Short mmCIF file of C-alpha atoms in Angstrom, two decimals:
data_model
loop_
_atom_site.label_atom_id
_atom_site.label_comp_id
_atom_site.label_asym_id
_atom_site.label_seq_id
_atom_site.Cartn_x
_atom_site.Cartn_y
_atom_site.Cartn_z
CA UNK A 711 98.00 65.73 226.81
CA UNK A 712 96.02 66.96 224.06
CA UNK A 713 93.14 64.54 222.65
CA UNK A 714 92.34 64.73 219.05
CA UNK A 715 89.14 63.67 217.71
CA UNK A 716 88.70 62.18 214.35
CA UNK A 717 86.68 64.24 212.21
CA UNK A 718 83.57 62.72 210.15
CA UNK A 719 83.55 62.77 206.46
CA UNK A 720 81.94 60.41 203.74
CA UNK A 721 83.62 57.25 203.14
CA UNK A 722 85.16 56.65 199.88
CA UNK A 723 84.44 53.69 197.62
CA UNK A 724 87.18 51.52 198.26
CA UNK A 725 86.63 47.95 196.62
CA UNK A 726 88.43 46.06 199.40
CA UNK A 727 86.91 43.24 201.44
CA UNK A 728 86.56 44.19 204.88
CA UNK A 729 89.26 41.45 206.11
CA UNK A 730 91.62 42.50 203.53
CA UNK A 731 94.56 44.93 203.15
CA UNK A 732 96.16 46.59 199.76
CA UNK A 733 99.04 44.44 200.51
CA UNK A 734 100.17 41.92 203.45
CA UNK A 735 101.67 43.96 206.15
CA UNK A 736 103.65 43.10 209.07
CA UNK A 737 101.94 43.93 212.69
CA UNK A 738 102.61 47.37 214.04
CA UNK A 739 104.28 47.89 217.41
CA UNK A 740 107.31 46.51 219.44
CA UNK A 741 106.06 42.78 219.37
CA UNK A 742 109.27 41.94 217.38
CA UNK A 743 111.40 42.93 220.40
CA UNK A 744 109.86 40.29 222.54
CA UNK A 745 109.78 37.74 220.12
CA UNK A 746 113.38 38.16 219.15
CA UNK A 747 114.11 38.32 222.79
CA UNK A 748 112.33 35.22 223.61
CA UNK A 749 113.75 33.18 220.82
CA UNK A 750 117.49 34.34 221.36
CA UNK A 751 117.13 33.36 225.01
CA UNK A 752 115.76 30.11 224.28
CA UNK A 753 118.36 29.02 221.85
CA UNK A 754 120.93 30.21 224.13
CA UNK A 755 119.60 28.30 227.17
CA UNK A 756 119.03 25.08 225.07
CA UNK A 757 122.41 25.15 223.82
CA UNK A 758 123.78 25.38 227.24
CA UNK A 759 121.18 22.50 228.40
CA UNK A 760 122.74 20.10 225.95
CA UNK A 761 126.32 21.05 226.52
CA UNK A 762 125.68 20.66 230.41
CA UNK A 763 124.06 17.29 229.81
CA UNK A 764 126.85 15.74 227.70
CA UNK A 765 129.44 16.89 230.46
CA UNK A 766 127.34 15.48 233.37
CA UNK A 767 126.65 12.01 231.59
CA UNK A 768 129.84 11.83 229.41
CA UNK A 769 127.57 9.62 226.65
CA UNK A 770 127.30 11.53 223.88
CA UNK A 771 130.64 12.97 221.80
CA UNK A 772 129.53 16.52 221.43
CA UNK A 773 133.40 17.68 220.91
CA UNK A 774 133.75 21.07 219.27
CA UNK A 775 136.46 19.60 217.26
CA UNK A 776 133.86 17.55 215.44
CA UNK A 777 131.90 19.72 213.14
CA UNK A 778 129.12 16.88 212.94
CA UNK A 779 128.65 16.83 216.86
CA UNK A 780 128.03 20.86 216.64
CA UNK A 781 125.51 19.98 213.73
CA UNK A 782 123.67 17.55 216.26
CA UNK A 783 123.50 20.17 218.94
CA UNK A 784 121.92 22.75 216.40
CA UNK A 785 119.67 20.10 215.17
CA UNK A 786 118.13 19.21 218.60
CA UNK A 787 117.69 23.07 219.20
CA UNK A 788 116.11 23.48 216.43
CA UNK A 789 113.48 20.98 217.04
CA UNK A 790 112.84 22.37 220.10
CA UNK A 791 112.38 25.81 219.07
CA UNK A 792 110.25 24.53 216.02
CA UNK A 793 107.87 22.47 218.65
CA UNK A 794 107.70 25.79 221.02
CA UNK A 795 106.80 27.61 218.13
CA UNK A 796 104.14 25.34 216.62
CA UNK A 797 102.58 25.20 220.16
CA UNK A 798 102.05 29.22 220.17
CA UNK A 799 104.61 29.56 222.57
CA UNK A 800 106.01 32.76 220.84
CA UNK A 801 102.44 34.21 220.32
CA UNK A 802 101.54 37.33 222.02
CA UNK A 803 99.91 37.10 225.34
CA UNK A 804 100.22 34.87 228.18
CA UNK A 805 100.64 31.50 226.38
CA UNK A 806 104.34 32.75 226.04
CA UNK A 807 104.62 32.33 229.75
CA UNK A 808 102.39 29.25 230.38
CA UNK A 809 105.20 26.85 231.69
CA UNK A 810 103.29 24.20 231.80
CA UNK A 811 102.53 23.99 228.16
CA UNK A 812 106.11 24.76 227.75
CA UNK A 813 107.23 21.83 229.80
CA UNK A 814 104.75 19.51 227.91
CA UNK A 815 106.03 20.82 224.60
CA UNK A 816 109.43 20.33 225.10
CA UNK A 817 108.79 16.70 226.61
CA UNK A 818 107.22 16.14 223.17
CA UNK A 819 110.37 17.58 221.57
CA UNK A 820 112.39 15.18 223.50
CA UNK A 821 110.38 12.47 221.70
CA UNK A 822 111.03 13.84 218.11
CA UNK A 823 114.98 13.99 218.83
CA UNK A 824 114.91 10.25 219.77
CA UNK A 825 113.17 9.54 216.51
CA UNK A 826 115.59 11.79 214.56
CA UNK A 827 118.48 10.24 216.33
CA UNK A 828 117.53 6.79 215.38
CA UNK A 829 116.95 7.79 211.82
CA UNK A 830 119.86 9.96 211.50
CA UNK A 831 122.85 8.27 209.67
CA UNK A 832 124.91 7.10 211.44
CA UNK A 833 122.81 6.68 214.28
CA UNK A 834 123.45 9.04 217.39
CA UNK A 835 124.00 7.18 220.63
CA UNK A 836 121.66 9.11 223.36
CA UNK A 837 121.68 7.52 226.61
CA UNK A 838 118.85 7.38 228.92
CA UNK A 839 120.56 9.51 231.22
CA UNK A 840 121.57 11.99 228.73
CA UNK A 841 117.89 12.20 227.78
CA UNK A 842 116.56 12.84 231.29
CA UNK A 843 119.44 15.32 232.12
CA UNK A 844 118.67 17.44 228.48
CA UNK A 845 115.00 17.58 229.48
CA UNK A 846 115.49 18.43 233.30
CA UNK A 847 117.89 21.27 232.03
CA UNK A 848 115.96 22.24 228.91
CA UNK A 849 112.73 22.70 230.71
CA UNK A 850 114.12 24.27 233.92
CA UNK A 851 116.31 26.83 231.76
CA UNK A 852 113.71 27.70 229.25
CA UNK A 853 111.11 28.51 232.10
CA UNK A 854 113.88 30.51 234.18
CA UNK A 855 115.14 32.49 230.92
CA UNK A 856 111.47 33.29 230.09
CA UNK A 857 110.78 34.57 233.35
CA UNK A 858 113.68 36.49 233.63
CA UNK A 859 113.44 38.09 230.07
CA UNK A 860 109.78 39.12 230.91
CA UNK A 861 110.78 40.74 234.07
CA UNK A 862 114.00 42.47 232.17
CA UNK A 863 111.50 44.02 229.31
CA UNK A 864 108.70 44.93 231.60
CA UNK A 865 111.11 46.68 233.83
CA UNK A 866 112.72 48.65 230.92
CA UNK A 867 109.15 49.31 229.73
CA UNK A 868 108.09 50.83 233.00
CA UNK A 869 111.31 53.06 233.20
CA UNK A 870 110.44 54.29 229.61
CA UNK A 871 113.67 53.11 228.65
CA UNK A 872 111.76 50.92 225.86
CA UNK A 873 109.44 52.85 223.36
CA UNK A 874 105.76 53.18 224.19
CA UNK A 875 102.94 51.95 222.30
CA UNK A 876 100.75 54.64 220.37
CA UNK A 877 96.96 53.84 221.22
CA UNK A 878 93.69 55.38 220.10
CA UNK A 879 90.44 55.19 222.31
CA UNK A 880 86.91 55.17 220.74
CA UNK A 881 84.18 55.10 223.12
CA UNK A 882 81.21 57.48 224.07
CA UNK A 883 82.19 61.09 225.13
CA UNK A 884 81.21 60.56 228.82
CA UNK A 885 83.33 57.65 229.15
CA UNK A 886 86.38 59.42 227.60
CA UNK A 887 88.17 60.63 230.68
CA UNK A 888 87.65 57.56 232.77
CA UNK A 889 89.30 55.30 230.17
CA UNK A 890 92.13 57.87 229.67
CA UNK A 891 92.65 57.18 233.27
CA UNK A 892 92.85 53.80 233.40
CA UNK A 893 95.00 53.68 230.65
CA UNK A 894 97.48 55.95 231.73
CA UNK A 895 97.85 53.82 234.90
CA UNK A 896 99.96 51.19 232.59
CA UNK A 897 102.46 53.88 231.71
CA UNK A 898 103.38 51.90 228.58
CA UNK A 899 101.15 53.81 226.52
CA UNK A 900 101.06 57.03 224.50
CA UNK A 901 97.20 58.32 223.90
CA UNK A 902 97.31 59.79 220.58
CA UNK A 903 93.64 60.67 220.48
CA UNK A 904 89.91 59.90 221.21
CA UNK A 905 86.87 59.55 218.75
CA UNK A 906 83.24 58.83 219.35
CA UNK A 907 81.57 55.28 218.43
CA UNK A 908 80.11 57.27 215.37
CA UNK A 909 83.67 56.91 213.90
CA UNK A 910 82.81 53.27 213.17
CA UNK A 911 79.69 53.91 211.13
CA UNK A 912 79.69 52.59 207.53
CA UNK A 913 80.62 55.91 206.06
CA UNK A 914 83.44 56.85 208.52
CA UNK A 915 85.40 53.69 208.95
CA UNK A 916 87.99 54.43 206.42
CA UNK A 917 88.37 58.01 207.23
CA UNK A 918 89.01 56.64 211.05
CA UNK A 919 91.48 53.86 209.83
CA UNK A 920 93.47 56.37 207.39
CA UNK A 921 93.55 58.72 210.70
CA UNK A 922 94.98 56.30 212.86
CA UNK A 923 97.76 55.27 210.39
CA UNK A 924 98.54 59.13 209.94
CA UNK A 925 99.02 59.20 213.73
CA UNK A 926 101.03 55.72 213.85
CA UNK A 927 98.53 53.87 216.10
CA UNK A 928 99.69 50.53 216.91
CA UNK A 929 96.70 49.36 219.30
CA UNK A 930 93.25 50.79 219.61
CA UNK A 931 91.05 50.37 222.83
CA UNK A 932 87.29 50.16 221.97
CA UNK A 933 84.46 50.53 224.47
CA UNK A 934 82.07 47.64 224.42
CA UNK A 935 79.32 50.10 223.90
CA UNK A 936 80.81 51.26 220.78
CA UNK A 937 81.26 48.23 219.15
CA UNK A 938 79.08 45.41 220.88
CA UNK A 939 76.56 44.97 217.56
CA UNK A 940 79.27 45.25 215.11
CA UNK A 941 82.31 42.94 215.89
CA UNK A 942 83.03 42.40 212.35
CA UNK A 943 84.78 45.90 212.44
CA UNK A 944 88.01 44.14 214.27
CA UNK A 945 88.84 42.77 210.71
CA UNK A 946 89.09 46.22 209.77
CA UNK A 947 91.92 47.51 212.12
CA UNK A 948 93.58 43.94 212.15
CA UNK A 949 94.12 44.17 208.40
CA UNK A 950 95.96 47.10 208.81
CA UNK A 951 98.13 45.45 211.69
CA UNK A 952 96.59 47.23 214.52
CA UNK A 953 95.75 45.23 217.66
CA UNK A 954 92.06 45.49 219.14
CA UNK A 955 91.24 45.75 222.97
CA UNK A 956 87.84 45.83 224.01
CA UNK A 957 86.92 47.56 227.29
CA UNK A 958 84.02 45.59 228.52
CA UNK A 959 81.69 44.31 230.97
CA UNK A 960 79.75 42.13 228.73
CA UNK A 961 81.54 39.28 226.43
CA UNK A 962 80.26 37.95 223.09
CA UNK A 963 80.85 34.60 221.90
CA UNK A 964 83.48 34.54 219.06
CA UNK A 965 85.60 31.98 217.58
CA UNK A 966 88.67 33.67 217.74
CA UNK A 967 91.56 33.28 220.58
CA UNK A 968 90.99 36.08 222.95
CA UNK A 969 92.80 37.00 225.93
CA UNK A 970 91.49 38.80 228.92
CA UNK A 971 94.41 41.50 230.51
CA UNK A 972 93.90 44.02 233.09
CA UNK A 973 94.86 47.71 231.70
CA UNK A 974 94.58 50.02 234.84
CA UNK A 975 92.62 47.95 236.80
CA UNK A 976 89.61 47.35 234.50
CA UNK A 977 89.10 43.84 232.51
CA UNK A 978 90.27 44.15 229.01
CA UNK A 979 89.44 41.55 226.11
CA UNK A 980 92.47 41.87 223.68
CA UNK A 981 91.97 40.48 220.05
CA UNK A 982 95.61 40.06 218.88
CA UNK A 983 96.71 41.07 215.56
CA UNK A 984 98.29 38.62 213.51
CA UNK A 985 102.09 39.41 212.67
CA UNK A 986 101.20 39.13 208.87
CA UNK A 987 98.18 40.92 208.12
CA UNK A 988 95.50 39.65 205.94
CA UNK A 989 97.50 36.21 205.27
CA UNK A 990 94.21 34.40 205.71
CA UNK A 991 92.31 36.15 203.43
CA UNK A 992 94.83 36.13 200.77
CA UNK A 993 95.08 32.17 201.34
CA UNK A 994 91.21 32.25 200.74
CA UNK A 995 91.74 34.31 197.61
CA UNK A 996 94.42 31.78 196.10
CA UNK A 997 92.30 28.73 197.33
CA UNK A 998 89.12 30.08 195.58
CA UNK A 999 90.99 30.62 192.31
CA UNK A 1000 92.50 27.19 192.41
CA UNK A 1001 89.66 25.18 193.58
CA UNK A 1002 87.22 27.06 190.99
CA UNK A 1003 89.90 26.64 188.14
CA UNK A 1004 90.06 22.84 188.92
CA UNK A 1005 86.73 22.26 189.37
CA UNK A 1006 85.69 24.06 185.95
CA UNK A 1007 88.37 21.96 184.03
CA UNK A 1008 86.99 18.38 185.85
CA UNK A 1009 83.53 19.48 184.99
CA UNK A 1010 83.73 20.79 181.36
CA UNK A 1011 81.81 17.76 180.13
CA UNK A 1012 79.18 18.39 182.86
CA UNK A 1013 78.82 22.10 181.71
CA UNK A 1014 78.46 20.94 177.97
CA UNK A 1015 75.68 18.41 178.80
CA UNK A 1016 73.71 20.90 180.77
CA UNK A 1017 74.24 23.31 177.81
CA UNK A 1018 72.87 20.86 175.28
CA UNK A 1019 69.80 19.99 178.01
CA UNK A 1020 68.95 23.37 178.54
CA UNK A 1021 68.77 24.23 174.53
CA UNK A 1022 66.81 21.29 173.82
CA UNK A 1023 64.20 21.66 176.85
CA UNK A 1024 63.00 25.35 176.03
CA UNK A 1025 64.03 28.21 173.67
CA UNK A 1026 66.49 30.96 174.99
CA UNK A 1027 70.07 30.96 175.98
CA UNK A 1028 71.77 28.63 177.84
CA UNK A 1029 73.50 31.07 180.70
CA UNK A 1030 71.45 33.59 182.87
CA UNK A 1031 72.77 36.78 183.78
CA UNK A 1032 71.55 39.14 186.41
CA UNK A 1033 72.83 42.32 187.71
CA UNK A 1034 73.71 41.76 191.43
CA UNK A 1035 75.15 43.80 194.39
CA UNK A 1036 78.75 42.67 195.39
CA UNK A 1037 81.37 43.73 197.59
CA UNK A 1038 81.07 47.58 199.03
CA UNK A 1039 77.88 47.86 196.90
CA UNK A 1040 79.60 47.49 193.47
CA UNK A 1041 77.28 45.88 190.83
CA UNK A 1042 78.39 42.94 188.94
CA UNK A 1043 77.04 40.42 186.86
CA UNK A 1044 76.17 36.80 187.98
CA UNK A 1045 76.31 34.02 185.61
CA UNK A 1046 73.95 30.88 186.07
CA UNK A 1047 72.37 28.31 183.80
CA UNK A 1048 69.10 29.39 182.70
CA UNK A 1049 66.51 27.55 184.61
CA UNK A 1050 63.63 29.98 183.79
CA UNK A 1051 61.52 30.75 180.78
CA UNK A 1052 63.29 33.47 178.75
CA UNK A 1053 60.53 35.90 180.01
CA UNK A 1054 61.02 35.10 183.74
CA UNK A 1055 62.30 38.76 184.74
CA UNK A 1056 58.98 40.50 183.14
CA UNK A 1057 56.93 37.57 184.56
CA UNK A 1058 57.91 38.34 188.43
CA UNK A 1059 56.17 41.75 188.65
CA UNK A 1060 53.13 39.64 188.04
CA UNK A 1061 53.89 37.11 190.51
CA UNK A 1062 55.07 39.45 193.54
CA UNK A 1063 51.75 38.83 195.32
CA UNK A 1064 52.87 35.12 195.93
CA UNK A 1065 56.14 35.88 197.51
CA UNK A 1066 56.41 33.39 200.41
CA UNK A 1067 59.05 35.45 202.46
CA UNK A 1068 58.20 37.22 205.65
CA UNK A 1069 59.48 40.68 204.69
CA UNK A 1070 59.43 40.48 200.96
CA UNK A 1071 62.86 41.64 200.66
CA UNK A 1072 63.93 38.32 198.73
CA UNK A 1073 61.66 36.84 196.14
CA UNK A 1074 60.87 33.03 196.76
CA UNK A 1075 57.96 31.10 195.58
CA UNK A 1076 58.03 27.00 196.19
CA UNK A 1077 56.26 26.24 192.99
CA UNK A 1078 57.44 28.64 190.61
CA UNK A 1079 55.74 28.57 187.25
CA UNK A 1080 58.56 30.09 185.42
CA UNK A 1081 60.76 27.24 186.22
CA UNK A 1082 61.55 24.65 183.29
CA UNK A 1083 61.71 20.95 183.53
CA UNK A 1084 65.63 20.87 182.99
CA UNK A 1085 65.79 24.02 185.31
CA UNK A 1086 63.80 22.08 188.14
CA UNK A 1087 66.53 19.43 188.23
CA UNK A 1088 69.23 21.68 188.07
CA UNK A 1089 67.81 23.82 190.88
CA UNK A 1090 67.31 20.49 192.82
CA UNK A 1091 71.00 19.87 192.58
CA UNK A 1092 72.32 23.52 192.78
CA UNK A 1093 73.96 22.80 189.34
CA UNK A 1094 72.62 26.07 187.73
CA UNK A 1095 75.38 27.71 190.23
CA UNK A 1096 78.40 26.06 188.44
CA UNK A 1097 78.93 29.08 186.06
CA UNK A 1098 79.46 31.39 189.24
CA UNK A 1099 83.02 29.76 189.29
CA UNK A 1100 83.74 32.01 186.52
CA UNK A 1101 82.54 35.08 188.90
CA UNK A 1102 85.20 33.34 191.41
CA UNK A 1103 88.09 33.48 188.67
CA UNK A 1104 87.57 37.04 188.11
CA UNK A 1105 87.42 37.76 191.47
CA UNK A 1106 83.83 38.99 191.83
CA UNK A 1107 82.83 36.12 194.33
CA UNK A 1108 84.34 33.68 196.69
CA UNK A 1109 83.52 30.12 197.05
CA UNK A 1110 82.26 30.90 200.56
CA UNK A 1111 80.46 34.40 201.41
CA UNK A 1112 76.88 35.97 201.70
CA UNK A 1113 75.17 35.26 198.83
CA UNK A 1114 75.01 38.28 196.58
CA UNK A 1115 71.31 39.54 195.96
CA UNK A 1116 69.67 41.47 192.79
CA UNK A 1117 69.20 45.11 192.87
CA UNK A 1118 65.51 44.63 193.49
CA UNK A 1119 66.34 43.01 196.81
CA UNK A 1120 68.86 45.42 197.99
CA UNK A 1121 66.64 48.19 197.18
CA UNK A 1122 64.69 47.18 200.32
CA UNK A 1123 67.37 47.05 202.54
CA UNK A 1124 67.50 48.64 205.92
CA UNK A 1125 70.51 50.21 207.17
CA UNK A 1126 72.06 47.34 209.20
CA UNK A 1127 71.60 44.93 205.94
CA UNK A 1128 74.41 46.46 204.27
CA UNK A 1129 77.05 44.81 206.53
CA UNK A 1130 76.54 41.73 203.73
CA UNK A 1131 78.67 44.11 201.24
CA UNK A 1132 81.55 44.73 203.48
CA UNK A 1133 82.86 41.11 202.55
CA UNK A 1134 83.25 39.54 199.00
CA UNK A 1135 79.90 37.36 198.11
CA UNK A 1136 80.06 33.78 197.95
CA UNK A 1137 78.73 30.91 196.01
CA UNK A 1138 77.60 29.24 199.04
CA UNK A 1139 77.34 30.42 202.77
CA UNK A 1140 75.74 29.77 206.26
CA UNK A 1141 72.11 30.70 204.77
CA UNK A 1142 72.83 27.90 202.19
CA UNK A 1143 73.65 24.99 204.37
CA UNK A 1144 71.41 26.20 207.41
CA UNK A 1145 68.10 25.66 205.30
CA UNK A 1146 68.52 27.56 201.94
CA UNK A 1147 64.95 28.36 200.57
CA UNK A 1148 63.17 27.19 203.66
CA UNK A 1149 64.56 30.23 205.65
CA UNK A 1150 61.66 32.99 204.33
CA UNK A 1151 62.74 35.80 207.00
CA UNK A 1152 65.40 37.77 206.06
CA UNK A 1153 66.33 38.95 209.36
CA UNK A 1154 67.31 35.22 209.93
CA UNK A 1155 69.49 35.62 206.88
CA UNK A 1156 71.31 38.53 208.07
CA UNK A 1157 72.20 36.77 211.43
CA UNK A 1158 73.65 34.12 209.67
CA UNK A 1159 75.80 36.25 207.71
CA UNK A 1160 76.69 38.27 210.64
CA UNK A 1161 77.65 35.25 212.32
CA UNK A 1162 79.91 34.13 209.15
CA UNK A 1163 81.60 37.63 208.88
CA UNK A 1164 82.43 38.12 212.66
CA UNK A 1165 83.59 34.47 213.12
CA UNK A 1166 85.40 33.99 209.84
CA UNK A 1167 88.41 31.50 209.47
CA UNK A 1168 89.53 29.29 207.03
CA UNK A 1169 88.36 26.28 208.85
CA UNK A 1170 85.05 27.94 208.76
CA UNK A 1171 84.75 28.06 205.31
CA UNK A 1172 86.11 24.61 205.00
CA UNK A 1173 83.39 23.37 207.27
CA UNK A 1174 80.70 25.13 205.05
CA UNK A 1175 82.09 23.81 201.62
CA UNK A 1176 81.80 20.16 203.24
CA UNK A 1177 78.17 20.92 204.73
CA UNK A 1178 77.52 22.36 201.09
CA UNK A 1179 78.24 18.95 199.44
CA UNK A 1180 75.95 17.21 202.17
CA UNK A 1181 72.98 19.57 201.60
CA UNK A 1182 73.21 19.69 197.82
CA UNK A 1183 73.26 15.82 197.86
CA UNK A 1184 70.54 15.58 200.29
CA UNK A 1185 68.41 18.20 198.31
CA UNK A 1186 67.73 20.00 201.53
CA UNK A 1187 65.82 23.39 201.23
CA UNK A 1188 66.39 23.57 197.10
CA UNK A 1189 63.45 24.66 194.83
#
């Protein structure tokens, strides 16, 4: 097999969050075949289980001549299928064949069927013996059916009757041949090409992704040495519907569900791709807009009161606009309530020597002489940040994400600091709920940002929002 290597060219400026795709896509590959097979088998065996339970006990009239009886059977099957789906028994990986979990799920479904049967009008008379026999048959048939389906699919795959998955390998050149030999042992992959770890660098990632899409790649194998310090890159592949497998001897703690597999005899860590790509990110953006619009409307009197207080306290405009660097290094105007003198930017050069941060990248002074009386109050409760909700409505910021920094700070960045610009900046983030102004070492800020990006989820955003409320009310690290 001829191995093609991705050529390195400069990355085009694509204004997309690392976690987002241009549009929601369906995960690539033949996952749908296994899913369709499992659902079909489950429906058939569950239907058969209830029919046999009826004939064994003769307690419930499931006569085919009675339309309502057929509806009752279908209702019970739908409840069981829904319970299996909600418990993740149709998700990719070994959970589909976790028979103990399947039994527990179907047991829970039997309880739901009893409740629905009681509430159904007219009530359905399901005897104890019918319930027991239907449970025994359902659990036995589903487990047996899944085992048979798995063996049949694996047989067809190994006989190459089913299509093989197109895969790509990213590793160091000296590891290439060894990894290829391991993957070929599986006989279910077509290796479309390889590339060095350099293809994951900031300037070449988009070129790599375009190449994989052209090749029709559905899964990518990445050596741990190529990705160990930049696990956030997995979002790039998952947003395109590509499943990521890590060939690793060292595993980094992450929040996402992972699964260990054996690929050609070596341990592989699989980070599965969701069926609908980027759905969580677009849910996040929708929630951002709805919550920001709601808060702006509810706090409109507060906005007006703050504006009046600023005007009465000191000369100058109510709002302060500053150019900050956002997604993919794109400058934008951040809105805040003015908390300093109108000539604060000019005075900053004179105060640089008083900067309290360790490396000087960010500018912080605990008792900044430029801050006004009203400004001090607004900063203590972070009320000066409220106008940034308009940045959220405009799509320039999110409620949660790495804080955008001024051009003065970004000009002092090292290469590894630019990871902050791979995702949409936020009003609050791990930095804000972990000490805010008390953190004076920018490397700690980067660690927090990287931790957020690598482990991002909707639930993590929710946790950060709750902690933000607590931190603001406690006035922790605010000045």
